[in-house]
Amino acid sequence: MGTVKYNEKRKYWEVRYDAARHGDGERNQKYKGGFTRKRDAEAFLAEQETNINRGVYIDPQKTFVFEYLIGWLEDKKDTISPTTYSGYEINIRCHINPYVGGLRLQELKPPHIRNLYQQLKKDRKIKIGGKVRQFKKLSNTSIQYIHRVLSK
């Protein structure tokens, strides 16, 4: 499905693979270079192929955290209660997106999430939809609930 090749000119390993086809059936070839070791390139390729085969591949270079979470929530809408949906939506809109929603999925790292949880433990003001809203610090239980949503 994909290839790993050494680029002599640039002195690094690179990977090419086919992601899910575009809506018009056109091939969707992806490229990633910059691997210093062949085994790292092979591991990356194996992970991408596994995700494609499982149907969970997301183009990491283009998808923002907020876009992913909105899509995830819409997919869940018919399988969860309206109350659960509302809780998820509020947590995404008011607590997750203001801190990490603007990051691309590939940029989201554990320090970002730790910082999110630290911010949620404080009183804070956040601009949402053009309005500044005041939030009190959240309990550990509420933060665990947000963690469950984010880990999906």
mmCIF file of C-alpha atoms in Angstrom:
data_model
loop_
_atom_site.group_PDB
_atom_site.id
_atom_site.type_symbol
_atom_site.label_atom_id
_atom_site.label_comp_id
_atom_site.label_asym_id
_atom_site.label_seq_id
_atom_site.Cartn_x
_atom_site.Cartn_y
_atom_site.Cartn_z
ATOM 1 C CA MET A 1 0.000 0.000 0.000
ATOM 2 C CA GLY A 2 2.813 2.436 0.853
ATOM 3 C CA THR A 3 6.550 2.784 0.382
ATOM 4 C CA VAL A 4 9.525 3.762 2.496
ATOM 5 C CA LYS A 5 12.464 5.187 0.605
ATOM 6 C CA TYR A 6 15.727 6.990 1.384
ATOM 7 C CA ASN A 7 16.060 10.428 -0.200
ATOM 8 C CA GLU A 8 19.756 10.750 -1.112
ATOM 9 C CA LYS A 9 19.504 14.441 -1.900
ATOM 10 C CA ARG A 10 17.905 15.439 1.397
ATOM 11 C CA LYS A 11 19.515 12.681 3.506
ATOM 12 C CA TYR A 12 16.374 11.376 5.202
ATOM 13 C CA TRP A 13 13.778 8.604 4.944
ATOM 14 C CA GLU A 14 10.389 9.369 3.456
ATOM 15 C CA VAL A 15 7.026 7.621 3.300
ATOM 16 C CA ARG A 16 4.352 7.644 0.585
ATOM 17 C CA TYR A 17 0.977 5.972 1.011
ATOM 18 C CA ASP A 18 -2.577 6.070 -0.330
ATOM 19 C CA ALA A 19 -5.156 7.394 2.113
ATOM 20 C CA ALA A 20 -8.883 6.966 1.557
ATOM 21 C CA ARG A 21 -9.875 7.996 -1.950
ATOM 22 C CA HIS A 22 -11.431 11.399 -2.593
ATOM 23 C CA GLY A 23 -15.204 11.594 -3.077
ATOM 24 C CA ASP A 24 -14.742 11.564 -6.849
ATOM 25 C CA GLY A 25 -12.747 8.302 -6.641
ATOM 26 C CA GLU A 26 -9.450 10.053 -7.305
ATOM 27 C CA ARG A 27 -6.341 8.715 -5.593
ATOM 28 C CA ASN A 28 -5.377 10.493 -2.361
ATOM 29 C CA GLN A 29 -1.627 10.036 -2.034
ATOM 30 C CA LYS A 30 0.109 11.307 1.107
ATOM 31 C CA TYR A 31 3.768 12.019 1.764
ATOM 32 C CA LYS A 32 5.809 12.508 4.921
ATOM 33 C CA GLY A 33 9.542 12.966 5.031
ATOM 34 C CA GLY A 34 12.181 13.878 7.558
ATOM 35 C CA PHE A 35 12.667 10.505 9.257
ATOM 36 C CA THR A 36 16.265 10.018 10.394
ATOM 37 C CA ARG A 37 15.826 6.264 10.850
ATOM 38 C CA LYS A 38 14.253 3.749 8.508
ATOM 39 C CA ARG A 39 12.450 1.976 11.349
ATOM 40 C CA ASP A 40 10.713 5.234 12.367
ATOM 41 C CA ALA A 41 9.470 5.699 8.795
ATOM 42 C CA GLU A 42 8.281 2.072 8.694
ATOM 43 C CA ALA A 43 6.482 2.446 12.034
ATOM 44 C CA PHE A 44 4.735 5.608 10.806
ATOM 45 C CA LEU A 45 3.660 3.860 7.602
ATOM 46 C CA ALA A 46 2.358 0.835 9.510
ATOM 47 C CA GLU A 47 0.314 3.081 11.815
ATOM 48 C CA GLN A 48 -1.214 4.993 8.896
ATOM 49 C CA GLU A 49 -2.086 1.772 7.043
ATOM 50 C CA THR A 50 -3.691 0.319 10.177
ATOM 51 C CA ASN A 51 -5.811 3.454 10.620
ATOM 52 C CA ILE A 52 -6.840 3.417 6.947
ATOM 53 C CA ASN A 53 -7.802 -0.273 7.105
ATOM 54 C CA ARG A 54 -9.793 0.268 10.322
ATOM 55 C CA GLY A 55 -11.580 3.269 8.803
ATOM 56 C CA VAL A 56 -10.281 5.704 11.426
ATOM 57 C CA TYR A 57 -7.720 7.571 9.330
ATOM 58 C CA ILE A 58 -7.778 11.342 9.752
ATOM 59 C CA ASP A 59 -5.579 13.612 7.683
ATOM 60 C CA PRO A 60 -3.537 15.087 10.537
ATOM 61 C CA GLN A 61 -2.187 18.008 8.540
ATOM 62 C CA LYS A 62 -5.596 19.527 7.877
ATOM 63 C CA THR A 63 -7.905 18.627 10.749
ATOM 64 C CA PHE A 64 -8.242 20.886 13.784
ATOM 65 C CA VAL A 65 -9.223 19.508 17.192
ATOM 66 C CA PHE A 66 -12.498 21.470 17.157
ATOM 67 C CA GLU A 67 -13.423 20.066 13.713
ATOM 68 C CA TYR A 68 -12.734 16.528 14.829
ATOM 69 C CA LEU A 69 -14.754 16.932 18.033
ATOM 70 C CA ILE A 70 -17.716 18.467 16.191
ATOM 71 C CA GLY A 71 -17.705 15.564 13.722
ATOM 72 C CA TRP A 72 -17.361 13.036 16.531
ATOM 73 C CA LEU A 73 -20.288 14.599 18.396
ATOM 74 C CA GLU A 74 -22.502 14.564 15.302
ATOM 75 C CA ASP A 75 -21.678 10.885 14.758
ATOM 76 C CA LYS A 76 -22.687 10.126 18.376
ATOM 77 C CA LYS A 77 -25.904 12.170 18.283
ATOM 78 C CA ASP A 78 -28.218 9.283 17.360
ATOM 79 C CA THR A 79 -26.675 6.845 19.855
ATOM 80 C CA ILE A 80 -26.726 8.967 23.038
ATOM 81 C CA SER A 81 -29.442 10.662 25.046
ATOM 82 C CA PRO A 82 -30.199 14.354 24.493
ATOM 83 C CA THR A 83 -28.892 15.126 27.984
ATOM 84 C CA THR A 84 -25.577 13.382 27.299
ATOM 85 C CA TYR A 85 -25.329 15.136 23.947
ATOM 86 C CA SER A 86 -25.904 18.500 25.596
ATOM 87 C CA GLY A 87 -23.256 17.784 28.237
ATOM 88 C CA TYR A 88 -20.718 16.765 25.604
ATOM 89 C CA GLU A 89 -21.498 19.832 23.501
ATOM 90 C CA ILE A 90 -21.085 22.222 26.442
ATOM 91 C CA ASN A 91 -17.798 20.638 27.476
ATOM 92 C CA ILE A 92 -16.445 20.830 23.930
ATOM 93 C CA ARG A 93 -17.616 24.414 23.302
ATOM 94 C CA CYS A 94 -16.885 25.947 26.713
ATOM 95 C CA HIS A 95 -13.993 23.967 28.154
ATOM 96 C CA ILE A 96 -12.042 22.130 25.441
ATOM 97 C CA ASN A 97 -12.168 24.327 22.330
ATOM 98 C CA PRO A 98 -11.036 27.588 23.975
ATOM 99 C CA TYR A 99 -7.743 25.946 24.962
ATOM 100 C CA VAL A 100 -6.945 23.257 22.383
ATOM 101 C CA GLY A 101 -9.626 23.539 19.676
ATOM 102 C CA GLY A 102 -7.442 25.702 17.458
ATOM 103 C CA LEU A 103 -4.627 23.140 17.340
ATOM 104 C CA ARG A 104 -4.269 20.705 14.485
ATOM 105 C CA LEU A 105 -4.691 17.105 15.620
ATOM 106 C CA GLN A 106 -1.059 16.322 14.868
ATOM 107 C CA GLU A 107 0.024 19.212 17.115
ATOM 108 C CA LEU A 108 -2.001 18.111 20.150
ATOM 109 C CA LYS A 109 0.448 16.762 22.724
ATOM 110 C CA PRO A 110 0.243 15.766 26.414
ATOM 111 C CA PRO A 111 1.546 19.173 27.628
ATOM 112 C CA HIS A 112 -1.402 20.873 25.903
ATOM 113 C CA ILE A 113 -3.830 18.567 27.667
ATOM 114 C CA ARG A 114 -2.105 19.000 31.044
ATOM 115 C CA ASN A 115 -2.319 22.778 30.568
ATOM 116 C CA LEU A 116 -6.015 22.454 29.703
ATOM 117 C CA TYR A 117 -6.678 20.573 32.946
ATOM 118 C CA GLN A 118 -4.672 23.122 34.960
ATOM 119 C CA GLN A 119 -6.725 25.978 33.445
ATOM 120 C CA LEU A 120 -9.977 24.187 34.258
ATOM 121 C CA LYS A 121 -8.930 24.071 37.932
ATOM 122 C CA LYS A 122 -8.908 27.915 38.058
ATOM 123 C CA ASP A 123 -11.519 30.656 37.866
ATOM 124 C CA ARG A 124 -11.265 32.087 34.349
ATOM 125 C CA LYS A 125 -12.773 34.368 31.720
ATOM 126 C CA ILE A 126 -13.142 33.070 28.174
ATOM 127 C CA LYS A 127 -14.423 34.738 25.022
ATOM 128 C CA ILE A 128 -16.994 32.463 23.383
ATOM 129 C CA GLY A 129 -19.017 33.585 20.381
ATOM 130 C CA GLY A 130 -18.016 37.215 20.851
ATOM 131 C CA LYS A 131 -19.033 37.321 24.514
ATOM 132 C CA VAL A 132 -16.746 37.078 27.526
ATOM 133 C CA ARG A 133 -17.991 34.423 29.928
ATOM 134 C CA GLN A 134 -16.912 33.839 33.499
ATOM 135 C CA PHE A 135 -16.282 30.250 34.614
ATOM 136 C CA LYS A 136 -15.579 29.056 38.112
ATOM 137 C CA LYS A 137 -12.974 26.358 38.681
ATOM 138 C CA LEU A 138 -14.221 22.875 37.908
ATOM 139 C CA SER A 139 -14.286 19.932 40.265
ATOM 140 C CA ASN A 140 -12.096 16.887 39.665
ATOM 141 C CA THR A 141 -15.243 14.968 38.664
ATOM 142 C CA SER A 142 -16.072 17.551 35.987
ATOM 143 C CA ILE A 143 -12.500 17.459 34.711
ATOM 144 C CA GLN A 144 -12.684 13.650 34.509
ATOM 145 C CA TYR A 145 -15.885 14.019 32.454
ATOM 146 C CA ILE A 146 -14.095 16.413 30.097
ATOM 147 C CA HIS A 147 -11.178 13.978 29.922
ATOM 148 C CA ARG A 148 -13.559 11.219 28.811
ATOM 149 C CA VAL A 149 -14.893 13.432 26.020
ATOM 150 C CA LEU A 150 -11.429 14.505 24.892
ATOM 151 C CA SER A 151 -10.056 10.963 24.944
ATOM 152 C CA LYS A 152 -12.732 9.820 22.480
#
